[in-house]
Short mmCIF file of N, CA and C and ligand atoms in Angstrom, two decimals:
data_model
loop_
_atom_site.label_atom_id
_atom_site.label_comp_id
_atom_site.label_asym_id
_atom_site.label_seq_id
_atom_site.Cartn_x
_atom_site.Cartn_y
_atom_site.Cartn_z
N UNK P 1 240.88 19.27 -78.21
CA UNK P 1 241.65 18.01 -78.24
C UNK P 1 243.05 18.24 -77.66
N UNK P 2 243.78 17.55 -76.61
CA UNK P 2 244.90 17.90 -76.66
C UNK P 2 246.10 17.11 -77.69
N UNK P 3 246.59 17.95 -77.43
CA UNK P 3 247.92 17.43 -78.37
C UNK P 3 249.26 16.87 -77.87
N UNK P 4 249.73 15.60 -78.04
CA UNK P 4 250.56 15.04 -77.49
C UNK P 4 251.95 15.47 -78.47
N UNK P 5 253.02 15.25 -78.00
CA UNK P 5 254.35 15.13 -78.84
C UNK P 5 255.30 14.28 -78.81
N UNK P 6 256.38 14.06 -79.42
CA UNK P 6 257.28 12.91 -79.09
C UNK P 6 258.48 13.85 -79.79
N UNK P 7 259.49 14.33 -78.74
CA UNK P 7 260.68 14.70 -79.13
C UNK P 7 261.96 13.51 -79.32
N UNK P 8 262.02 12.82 -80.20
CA UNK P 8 262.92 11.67 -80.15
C UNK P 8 264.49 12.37 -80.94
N UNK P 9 265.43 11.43 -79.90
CA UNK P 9 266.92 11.42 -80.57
C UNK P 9 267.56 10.64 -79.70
N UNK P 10 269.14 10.61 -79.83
CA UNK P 10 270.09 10.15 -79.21
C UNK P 10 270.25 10.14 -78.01
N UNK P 11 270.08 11.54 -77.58
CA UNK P 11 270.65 12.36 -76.56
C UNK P 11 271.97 11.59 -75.77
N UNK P 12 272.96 11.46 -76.11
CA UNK P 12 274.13 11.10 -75.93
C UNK P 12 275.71 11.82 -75.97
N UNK P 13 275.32 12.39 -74.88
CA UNK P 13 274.32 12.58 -73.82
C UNK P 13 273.50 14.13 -74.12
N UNK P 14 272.47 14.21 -73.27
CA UNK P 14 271.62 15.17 -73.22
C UNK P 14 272.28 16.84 -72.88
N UNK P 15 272.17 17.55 -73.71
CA UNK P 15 272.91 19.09 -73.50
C UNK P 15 272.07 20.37 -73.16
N UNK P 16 272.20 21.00 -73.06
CA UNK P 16 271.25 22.41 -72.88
C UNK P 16 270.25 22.42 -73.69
N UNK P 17 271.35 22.22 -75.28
CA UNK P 17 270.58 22.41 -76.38
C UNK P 17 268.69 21.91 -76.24
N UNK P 18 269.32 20.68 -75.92
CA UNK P 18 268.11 19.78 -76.25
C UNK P 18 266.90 20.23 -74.64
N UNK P 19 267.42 20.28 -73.97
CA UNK P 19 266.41 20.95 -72.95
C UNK P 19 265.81 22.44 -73.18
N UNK P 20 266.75 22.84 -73.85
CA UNK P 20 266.10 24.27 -74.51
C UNK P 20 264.66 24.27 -75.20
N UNK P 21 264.82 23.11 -76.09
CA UNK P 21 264.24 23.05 -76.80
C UNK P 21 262.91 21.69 -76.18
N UNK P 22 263.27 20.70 -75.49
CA UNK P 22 261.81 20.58 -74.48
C UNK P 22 261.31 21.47 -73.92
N UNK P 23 261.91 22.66 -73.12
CA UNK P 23 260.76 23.68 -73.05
C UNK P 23 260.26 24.49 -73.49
N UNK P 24 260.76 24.36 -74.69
CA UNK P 24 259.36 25.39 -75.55
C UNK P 24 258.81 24.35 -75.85
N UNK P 25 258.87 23.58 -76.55
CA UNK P 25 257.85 22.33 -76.52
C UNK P 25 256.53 22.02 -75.45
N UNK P 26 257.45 21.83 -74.15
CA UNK P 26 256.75 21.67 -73.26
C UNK P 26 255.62 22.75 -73.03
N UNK P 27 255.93 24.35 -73.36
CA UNK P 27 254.89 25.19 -73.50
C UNK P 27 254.05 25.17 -74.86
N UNK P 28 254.06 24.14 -75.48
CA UNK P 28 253.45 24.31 -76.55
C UNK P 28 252.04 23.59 -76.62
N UNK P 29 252.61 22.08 -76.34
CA UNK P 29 252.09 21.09 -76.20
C UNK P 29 251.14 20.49 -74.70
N UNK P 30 249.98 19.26 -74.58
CA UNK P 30 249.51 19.31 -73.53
C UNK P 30 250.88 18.40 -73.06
N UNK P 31 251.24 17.48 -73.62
CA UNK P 31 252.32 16.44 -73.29
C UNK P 31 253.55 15.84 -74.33
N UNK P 32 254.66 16.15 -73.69
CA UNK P 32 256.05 15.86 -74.56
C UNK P 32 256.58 14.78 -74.15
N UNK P 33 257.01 13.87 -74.83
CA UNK P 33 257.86 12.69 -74.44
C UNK P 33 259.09 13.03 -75.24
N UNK P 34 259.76 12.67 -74.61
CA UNK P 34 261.65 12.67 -75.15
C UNK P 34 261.58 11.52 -74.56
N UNK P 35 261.94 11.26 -76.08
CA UNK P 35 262.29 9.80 -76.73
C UNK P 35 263.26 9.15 -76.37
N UNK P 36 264.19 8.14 -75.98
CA UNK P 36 265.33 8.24 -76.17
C UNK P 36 265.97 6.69 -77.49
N UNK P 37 266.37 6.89 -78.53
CA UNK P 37 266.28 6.01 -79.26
C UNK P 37 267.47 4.85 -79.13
N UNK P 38 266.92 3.66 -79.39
CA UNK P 38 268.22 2.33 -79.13
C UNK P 38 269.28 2.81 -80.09
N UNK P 39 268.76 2.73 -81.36
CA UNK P 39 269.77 3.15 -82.45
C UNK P 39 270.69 2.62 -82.10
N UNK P 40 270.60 0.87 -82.65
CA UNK P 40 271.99 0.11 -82.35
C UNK P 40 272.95 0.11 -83.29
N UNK P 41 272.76 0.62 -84.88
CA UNK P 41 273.97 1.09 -85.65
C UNK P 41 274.72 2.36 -85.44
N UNK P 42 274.24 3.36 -84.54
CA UNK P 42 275.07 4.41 -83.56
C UNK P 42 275.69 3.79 -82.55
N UNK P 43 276.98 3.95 -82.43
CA UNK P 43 277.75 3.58 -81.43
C UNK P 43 277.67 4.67 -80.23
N UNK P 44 276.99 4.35 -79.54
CA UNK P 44 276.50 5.55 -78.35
C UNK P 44 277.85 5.26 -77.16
N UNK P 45 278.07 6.48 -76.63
CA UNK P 45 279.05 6.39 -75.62
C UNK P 45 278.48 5.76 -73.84
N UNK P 46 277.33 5.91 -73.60
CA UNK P 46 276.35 5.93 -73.11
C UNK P 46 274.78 4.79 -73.00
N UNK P 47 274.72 4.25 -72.48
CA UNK P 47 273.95 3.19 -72.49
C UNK P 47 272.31 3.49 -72.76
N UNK P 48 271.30 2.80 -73.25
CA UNK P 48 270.00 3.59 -73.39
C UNK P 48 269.44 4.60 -71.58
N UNK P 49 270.12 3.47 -70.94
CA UNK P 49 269.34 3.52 -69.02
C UNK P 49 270.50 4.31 -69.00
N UNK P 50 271.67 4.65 -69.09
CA UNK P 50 272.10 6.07 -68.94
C UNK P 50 271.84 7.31 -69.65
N UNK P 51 271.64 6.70 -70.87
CA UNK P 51 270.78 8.60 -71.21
C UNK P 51 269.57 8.92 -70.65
N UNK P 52 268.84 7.64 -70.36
CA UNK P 52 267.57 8.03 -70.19
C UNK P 52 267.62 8.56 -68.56
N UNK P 53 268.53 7.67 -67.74
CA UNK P 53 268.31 8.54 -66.29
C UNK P 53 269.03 9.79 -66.36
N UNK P 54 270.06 10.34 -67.53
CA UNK P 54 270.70 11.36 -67.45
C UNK P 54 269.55 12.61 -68.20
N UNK P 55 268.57 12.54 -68.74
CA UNK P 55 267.66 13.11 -69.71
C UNK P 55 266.35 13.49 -68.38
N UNK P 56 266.04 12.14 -67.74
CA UNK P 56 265.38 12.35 -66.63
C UNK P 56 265.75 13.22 -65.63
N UNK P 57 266.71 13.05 -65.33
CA UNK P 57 267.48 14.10 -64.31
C UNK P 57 267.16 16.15 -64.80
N UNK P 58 268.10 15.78 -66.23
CA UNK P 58 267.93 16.85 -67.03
C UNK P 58 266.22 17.90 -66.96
N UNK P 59 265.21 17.18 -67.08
CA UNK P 59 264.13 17.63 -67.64
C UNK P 59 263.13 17.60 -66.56
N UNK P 60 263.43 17.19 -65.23
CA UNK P 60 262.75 16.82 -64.01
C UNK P 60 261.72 18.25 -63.74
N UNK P 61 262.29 19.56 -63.91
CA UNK P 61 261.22 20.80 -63.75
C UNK P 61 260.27 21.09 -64.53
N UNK P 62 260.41 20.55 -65.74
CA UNK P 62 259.36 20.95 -66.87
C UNK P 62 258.45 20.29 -66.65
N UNK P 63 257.22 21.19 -67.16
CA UNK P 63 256.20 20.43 -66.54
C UNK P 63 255.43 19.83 -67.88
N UNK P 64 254.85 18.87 -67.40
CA UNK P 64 254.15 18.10 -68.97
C UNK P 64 255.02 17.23 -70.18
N UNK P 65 256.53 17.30 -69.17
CA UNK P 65 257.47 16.40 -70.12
C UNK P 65 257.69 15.23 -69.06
N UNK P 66 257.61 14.43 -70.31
CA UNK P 66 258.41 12.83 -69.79
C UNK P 66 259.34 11.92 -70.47
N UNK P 67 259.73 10.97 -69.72
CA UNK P 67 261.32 10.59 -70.58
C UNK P 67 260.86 9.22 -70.72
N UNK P 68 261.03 8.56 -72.26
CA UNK P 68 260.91 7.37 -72.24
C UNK P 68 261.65 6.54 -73.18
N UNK P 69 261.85 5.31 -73.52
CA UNK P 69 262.88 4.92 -74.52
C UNK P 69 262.07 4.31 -75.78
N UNK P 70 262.43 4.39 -77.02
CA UNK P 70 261.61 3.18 -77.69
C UNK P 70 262.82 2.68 -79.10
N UNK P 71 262.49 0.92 -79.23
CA UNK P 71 263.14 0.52 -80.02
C UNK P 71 262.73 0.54 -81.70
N UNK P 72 261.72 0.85 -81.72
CA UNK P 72 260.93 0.23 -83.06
C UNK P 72 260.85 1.70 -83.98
N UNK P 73 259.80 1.34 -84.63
CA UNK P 73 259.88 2.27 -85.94
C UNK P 73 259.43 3.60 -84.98
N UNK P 74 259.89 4.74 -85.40
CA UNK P 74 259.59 6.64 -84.70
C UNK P 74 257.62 6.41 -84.94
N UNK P 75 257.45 6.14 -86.05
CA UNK P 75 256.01 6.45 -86.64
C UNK P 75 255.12 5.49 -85.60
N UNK P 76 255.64 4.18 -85.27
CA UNK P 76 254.82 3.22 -84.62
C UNK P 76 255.16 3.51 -83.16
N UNK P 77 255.88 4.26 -83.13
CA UNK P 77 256.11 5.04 -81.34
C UNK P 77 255.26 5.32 -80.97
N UNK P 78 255.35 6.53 -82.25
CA UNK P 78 254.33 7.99 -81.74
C UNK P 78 253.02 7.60 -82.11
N UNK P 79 252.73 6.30 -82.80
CA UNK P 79 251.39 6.10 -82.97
C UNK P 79 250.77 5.80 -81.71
N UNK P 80 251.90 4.70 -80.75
CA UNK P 80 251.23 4.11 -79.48
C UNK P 80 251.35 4.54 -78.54
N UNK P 81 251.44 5.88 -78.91
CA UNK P 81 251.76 7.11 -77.29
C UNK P 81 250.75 7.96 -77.92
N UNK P 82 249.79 7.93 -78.74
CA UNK P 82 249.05 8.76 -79.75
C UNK P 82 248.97 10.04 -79.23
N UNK P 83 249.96 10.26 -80.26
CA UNK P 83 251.01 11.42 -79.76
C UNK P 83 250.85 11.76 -81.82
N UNK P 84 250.41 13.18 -81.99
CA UNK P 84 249.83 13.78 -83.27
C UNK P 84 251.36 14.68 -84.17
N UNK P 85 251.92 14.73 -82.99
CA UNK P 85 253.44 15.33 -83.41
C UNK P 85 254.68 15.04 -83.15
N UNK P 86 255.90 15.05 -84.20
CA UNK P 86 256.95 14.97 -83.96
C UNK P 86 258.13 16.15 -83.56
N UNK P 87 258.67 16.46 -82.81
CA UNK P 87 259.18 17.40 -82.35
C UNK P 87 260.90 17.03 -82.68
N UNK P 88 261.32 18.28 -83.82
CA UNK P 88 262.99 17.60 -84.22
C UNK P 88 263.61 19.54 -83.39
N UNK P 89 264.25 19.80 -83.18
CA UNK P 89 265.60 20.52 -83.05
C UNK P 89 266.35 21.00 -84.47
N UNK P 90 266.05 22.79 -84.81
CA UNK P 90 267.12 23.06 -86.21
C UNK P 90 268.44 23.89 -85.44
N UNK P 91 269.43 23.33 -85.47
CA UNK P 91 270.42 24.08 -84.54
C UNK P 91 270.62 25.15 -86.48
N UNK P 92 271.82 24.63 -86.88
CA UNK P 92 271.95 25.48 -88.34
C UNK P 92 271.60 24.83 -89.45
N UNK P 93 272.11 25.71 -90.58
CA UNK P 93 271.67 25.29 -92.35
C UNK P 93 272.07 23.70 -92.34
N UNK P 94 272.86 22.98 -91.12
CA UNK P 94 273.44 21.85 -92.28
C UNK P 94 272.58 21.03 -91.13
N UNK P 95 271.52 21.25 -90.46
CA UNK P 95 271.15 20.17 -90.03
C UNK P 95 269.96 20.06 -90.70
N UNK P 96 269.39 21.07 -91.99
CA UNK P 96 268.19 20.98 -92.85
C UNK P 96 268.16 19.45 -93.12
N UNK P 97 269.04 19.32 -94.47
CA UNK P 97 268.89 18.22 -95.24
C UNK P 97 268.39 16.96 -95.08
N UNK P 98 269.24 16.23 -93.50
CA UNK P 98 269.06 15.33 -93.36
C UNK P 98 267.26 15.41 -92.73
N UNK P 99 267.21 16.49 -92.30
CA UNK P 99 265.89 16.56 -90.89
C UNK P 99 264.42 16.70 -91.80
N UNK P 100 264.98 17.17 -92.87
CA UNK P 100 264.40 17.51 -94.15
C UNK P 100 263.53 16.10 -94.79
N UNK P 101 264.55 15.16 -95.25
CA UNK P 101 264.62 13.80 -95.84
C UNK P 101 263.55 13.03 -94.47
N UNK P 102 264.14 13.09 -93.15
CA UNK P 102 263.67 12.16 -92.50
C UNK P 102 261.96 12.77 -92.40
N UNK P 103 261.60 13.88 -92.41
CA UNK P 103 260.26 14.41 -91.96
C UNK P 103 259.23 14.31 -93.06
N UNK P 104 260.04 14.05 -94.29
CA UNK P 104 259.04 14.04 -95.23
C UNK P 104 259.17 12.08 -95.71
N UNK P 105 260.26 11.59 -95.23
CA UNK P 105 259.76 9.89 -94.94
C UNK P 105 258.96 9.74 -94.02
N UNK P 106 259.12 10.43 -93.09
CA UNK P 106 257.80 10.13 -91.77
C UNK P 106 256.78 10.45 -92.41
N UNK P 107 256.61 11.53 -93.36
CA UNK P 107 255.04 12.30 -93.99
C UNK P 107 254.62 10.75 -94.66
N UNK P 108 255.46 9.94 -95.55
CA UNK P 108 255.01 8.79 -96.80
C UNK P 108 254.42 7.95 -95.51
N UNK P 109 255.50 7.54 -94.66
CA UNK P 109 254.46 6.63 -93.76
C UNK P 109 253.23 7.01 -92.64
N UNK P 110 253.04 8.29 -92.19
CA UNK P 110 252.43 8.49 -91.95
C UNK P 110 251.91 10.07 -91.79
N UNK P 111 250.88 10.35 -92.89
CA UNK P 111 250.76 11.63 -93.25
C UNK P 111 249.48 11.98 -92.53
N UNK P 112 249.49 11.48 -91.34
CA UNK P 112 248.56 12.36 -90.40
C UNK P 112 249.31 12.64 -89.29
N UNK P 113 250.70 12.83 -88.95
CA UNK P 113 251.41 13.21 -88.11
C UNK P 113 252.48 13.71 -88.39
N UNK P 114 252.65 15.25 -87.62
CA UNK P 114 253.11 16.49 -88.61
C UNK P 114 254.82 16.50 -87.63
N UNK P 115 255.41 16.65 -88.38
CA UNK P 115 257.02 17.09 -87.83
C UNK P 115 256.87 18.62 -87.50
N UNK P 116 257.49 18.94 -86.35
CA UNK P 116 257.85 20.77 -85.50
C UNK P 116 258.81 20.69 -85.53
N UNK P 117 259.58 21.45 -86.17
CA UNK P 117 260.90 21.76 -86.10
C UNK P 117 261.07 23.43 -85.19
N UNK P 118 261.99 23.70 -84.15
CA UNK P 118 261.90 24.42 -82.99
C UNK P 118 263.06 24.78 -83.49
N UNK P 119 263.72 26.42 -82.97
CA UNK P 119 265.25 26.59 -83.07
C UNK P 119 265.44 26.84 -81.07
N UNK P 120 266.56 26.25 -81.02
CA UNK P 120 267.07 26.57 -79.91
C UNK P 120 267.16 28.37 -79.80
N UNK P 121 267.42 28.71 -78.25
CA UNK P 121 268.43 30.02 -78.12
C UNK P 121 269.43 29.87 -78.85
N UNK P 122 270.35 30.90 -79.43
CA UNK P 122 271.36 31.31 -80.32
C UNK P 122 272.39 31.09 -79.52
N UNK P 123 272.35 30.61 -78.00
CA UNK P 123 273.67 30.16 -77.44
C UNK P 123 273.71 28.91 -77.58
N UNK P 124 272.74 28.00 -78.15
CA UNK P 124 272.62 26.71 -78.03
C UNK P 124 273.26 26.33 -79.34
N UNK P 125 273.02 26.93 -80.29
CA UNK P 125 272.88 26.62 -81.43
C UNK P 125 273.82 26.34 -82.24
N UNK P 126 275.21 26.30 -81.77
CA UNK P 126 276.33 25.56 -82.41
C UNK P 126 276.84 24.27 -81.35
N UNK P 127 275.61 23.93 -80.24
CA UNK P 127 275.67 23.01 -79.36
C UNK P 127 275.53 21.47 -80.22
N UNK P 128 276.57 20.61 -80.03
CA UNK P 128 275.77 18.82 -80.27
C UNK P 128 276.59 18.05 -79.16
N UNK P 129 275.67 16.97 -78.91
CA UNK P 129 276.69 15.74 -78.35
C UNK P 129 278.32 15.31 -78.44
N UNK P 130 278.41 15.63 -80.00
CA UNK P 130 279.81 15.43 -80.22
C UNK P 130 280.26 15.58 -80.20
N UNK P 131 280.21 17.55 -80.37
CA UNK P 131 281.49 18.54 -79.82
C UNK P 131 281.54 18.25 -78.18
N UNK P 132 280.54 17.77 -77.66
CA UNK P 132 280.69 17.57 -76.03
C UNK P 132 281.22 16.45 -75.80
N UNK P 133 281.26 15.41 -75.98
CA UNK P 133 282.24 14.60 -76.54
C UNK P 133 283.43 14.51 -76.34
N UNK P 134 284.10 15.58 -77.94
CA UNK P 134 285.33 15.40 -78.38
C UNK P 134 285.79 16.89 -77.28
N UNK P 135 285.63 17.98 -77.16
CA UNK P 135 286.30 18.75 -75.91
C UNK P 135 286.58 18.30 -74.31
N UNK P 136 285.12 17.11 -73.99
CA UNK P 136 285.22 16.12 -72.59
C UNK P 136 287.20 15.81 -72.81
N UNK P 137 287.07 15.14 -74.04
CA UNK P 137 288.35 13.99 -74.07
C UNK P 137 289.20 14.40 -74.28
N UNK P 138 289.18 15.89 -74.80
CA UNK P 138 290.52 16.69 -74.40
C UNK P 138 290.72 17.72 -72.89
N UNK P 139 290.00 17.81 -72.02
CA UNK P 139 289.86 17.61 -70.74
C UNK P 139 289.46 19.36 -70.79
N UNK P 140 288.27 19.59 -71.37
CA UNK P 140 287.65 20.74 -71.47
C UNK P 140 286.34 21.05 -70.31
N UNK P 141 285.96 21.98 -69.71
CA UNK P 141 285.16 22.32 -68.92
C UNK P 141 283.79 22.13 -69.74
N UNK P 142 282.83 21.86 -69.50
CA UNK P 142 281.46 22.25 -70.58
C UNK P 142 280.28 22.19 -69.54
N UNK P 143 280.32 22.99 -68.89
CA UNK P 143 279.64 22.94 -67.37
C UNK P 143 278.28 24.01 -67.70
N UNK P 144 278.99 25.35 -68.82
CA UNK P 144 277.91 25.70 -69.50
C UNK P 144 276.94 25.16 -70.47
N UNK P 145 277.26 23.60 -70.82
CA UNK P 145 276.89 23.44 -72.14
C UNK P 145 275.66 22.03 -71.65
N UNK P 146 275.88 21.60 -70.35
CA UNK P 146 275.52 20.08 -70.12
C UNK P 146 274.81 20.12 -68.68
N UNK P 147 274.51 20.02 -67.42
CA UNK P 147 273.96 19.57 -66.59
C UNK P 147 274.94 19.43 -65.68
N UNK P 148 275.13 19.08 -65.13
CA UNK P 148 276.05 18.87 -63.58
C UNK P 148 276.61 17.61 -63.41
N UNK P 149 275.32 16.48 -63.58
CA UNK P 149 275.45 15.61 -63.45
C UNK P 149 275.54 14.86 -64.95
N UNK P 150 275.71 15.34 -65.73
CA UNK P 150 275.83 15.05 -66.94
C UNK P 150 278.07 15.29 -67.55
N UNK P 151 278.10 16.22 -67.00
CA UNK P 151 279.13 16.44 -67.14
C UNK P 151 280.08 15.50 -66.61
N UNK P 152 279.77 15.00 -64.90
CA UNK P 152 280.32 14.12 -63.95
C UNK P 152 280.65 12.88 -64.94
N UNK P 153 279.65 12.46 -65.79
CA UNK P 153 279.69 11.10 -66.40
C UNK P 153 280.56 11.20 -67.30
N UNK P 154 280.22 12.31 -67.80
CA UNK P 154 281.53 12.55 -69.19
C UNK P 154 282.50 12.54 -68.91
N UNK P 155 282.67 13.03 -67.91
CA UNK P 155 284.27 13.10 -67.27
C UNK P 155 284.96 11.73 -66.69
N UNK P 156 283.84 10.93 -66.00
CA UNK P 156 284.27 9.90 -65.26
C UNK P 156 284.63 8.42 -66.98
N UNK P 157 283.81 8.94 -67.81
CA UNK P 157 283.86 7.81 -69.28
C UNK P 157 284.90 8.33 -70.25
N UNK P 158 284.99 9.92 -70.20
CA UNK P 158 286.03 9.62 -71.49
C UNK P 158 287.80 10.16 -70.47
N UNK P 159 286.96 10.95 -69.76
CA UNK P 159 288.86 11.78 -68.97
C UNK P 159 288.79 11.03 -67.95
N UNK P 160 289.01 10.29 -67.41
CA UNK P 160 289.06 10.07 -65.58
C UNK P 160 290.43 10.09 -64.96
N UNK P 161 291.32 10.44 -65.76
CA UNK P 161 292.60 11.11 -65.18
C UNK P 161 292.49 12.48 -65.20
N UNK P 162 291.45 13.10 -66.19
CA UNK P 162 291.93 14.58 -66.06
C UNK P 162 291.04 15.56 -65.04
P1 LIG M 201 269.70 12.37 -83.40
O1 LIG M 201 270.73 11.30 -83.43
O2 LIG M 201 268.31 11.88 -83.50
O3 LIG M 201 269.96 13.56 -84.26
P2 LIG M 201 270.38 14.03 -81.14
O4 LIG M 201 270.30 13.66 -79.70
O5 LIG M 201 271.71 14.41 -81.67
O6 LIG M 201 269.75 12.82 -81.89
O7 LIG M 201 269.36 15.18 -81.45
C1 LIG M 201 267.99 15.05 -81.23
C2 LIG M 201 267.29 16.26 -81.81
O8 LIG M 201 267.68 17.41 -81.07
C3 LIG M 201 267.63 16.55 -83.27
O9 LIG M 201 266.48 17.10 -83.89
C4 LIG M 201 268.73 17.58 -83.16
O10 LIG M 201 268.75 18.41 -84.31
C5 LIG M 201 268.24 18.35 -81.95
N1 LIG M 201 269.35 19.02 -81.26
C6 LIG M 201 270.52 18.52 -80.83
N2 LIG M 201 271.28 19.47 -80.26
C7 LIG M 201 270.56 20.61 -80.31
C8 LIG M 201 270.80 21.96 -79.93
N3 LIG M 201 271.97 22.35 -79.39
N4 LIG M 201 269.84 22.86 -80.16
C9 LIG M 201 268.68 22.48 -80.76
N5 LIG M 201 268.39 21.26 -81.15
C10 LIG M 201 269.31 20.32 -80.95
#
C-alpha cells in the first residue's frame, strides 16, 4: 500500500528547517504534501499565495513532495488527500507540549491516522520563522537559514531600507 503524508504548518515563511525535514519525509513516504495553513487567527507576515509560491520554490528538487494550501479542519485535509499520516517537526523540549496536545486531539478525531514527529539536523534545530523574522527587521543576514529567494522577500517586507 503506499503511504501518503501531509506535512502541514505556517511556513511563514519557509526555512531550512522545514525543508530539512520534507526530505526525510520525502524519503520516507510514497507522497508528501506540505500543507500550507490559512490560520486566519495567526497574523502571518506573508500571504497564503506567498508562502505557498515561496515553499514551492523551496521544495522544487525533492522528489515525491508537493505544495498545497488547505482551509478546513488538518483531519478533513488529510482525509481528502487520503493521506494515512501526519508529519509535525520536533526542533527542542519546548516544542513537545503543544505538538504533544495537538497529536493526541488529532488521535480523538481521528484514530486511524498516526502523527511522525521527525527531528531536523542539529543546525536546524534552534531554527523558527520568528527568529527569522525578528533578526530580518533588525537588518541581519540569514542567507544560511532561508532560501535565496526567500530571504529577498524578507528583506523587501520587513527592512527595505536596509
Ligand atoms: P505551525 O504554526 O504549524 O507550528 P510552522 O511553520 O512554524 O507552523 O511549523 C510547521 C512544523 O514544522 C511544526 O511541526 C514545527 O515544529 C516544524 N518546524 C519549524 N521549524 C523547524 C525546524 N527548524 N526544524 C524542524 N522542524 C521545524
Amino acid at each position: 500500500m503506499d503511504t501518503f503524508a501531509v506535512y502541514p504548518g505556517t511556513f511563514d515563511p519557509v526555512t531550512y528547517g522545514h525543508i530539512d525535514i520534507a526530505r526525510r519525509a520525502g524519503a520516507l513516504f510514497d507522497r508528501v504534501i506540505l500543507a500550507v495553513a490559512h490560520n486566519p487567527e495567526k497574523k502571518t507576515l506573508f500571504s497564503v499565495e506567498e508562502r505557498v509560491a515561496m515553499l514551492k520554490d523551496a521544495a522544487s528538487d525533492i522528489d515525491g513532495v508537493e505544495v498545497d494550501d488547505f482551509g478546513d479542519l488538518l483531519i478533513d485535509y488529510v482525509r481528502r488527500q487520503h493521506a494515512q499520516v501526519i508529519i509535525r517537526g520536533l526542533r527542542a523540549v519546548s516544542d513537545f507540549e503543544f505538538e504533544l496536545q495537538m497529536a493526541l486531539t488529532n488521535r480523538k478525531l481521528a484514530d486511524d491516522i498516526q502523527t511522525v514527529f521527525m527531528m531536523p539536523s542539529e543546525a536546524y534545530s534552534y531554527l523558527s520563522s520568528r527568529i527569522i523574522k525578528e533578526v530580518v527587521r533588525l537588518g541581519a543576514d540569514v542567507e544560511a537559514f532561508v532560501p535565496p529567494n526567500v530571504q529577498a522577500c524578507l528583506k523587501k517586507r520587513l527592512n527595505p531600507e536596509g
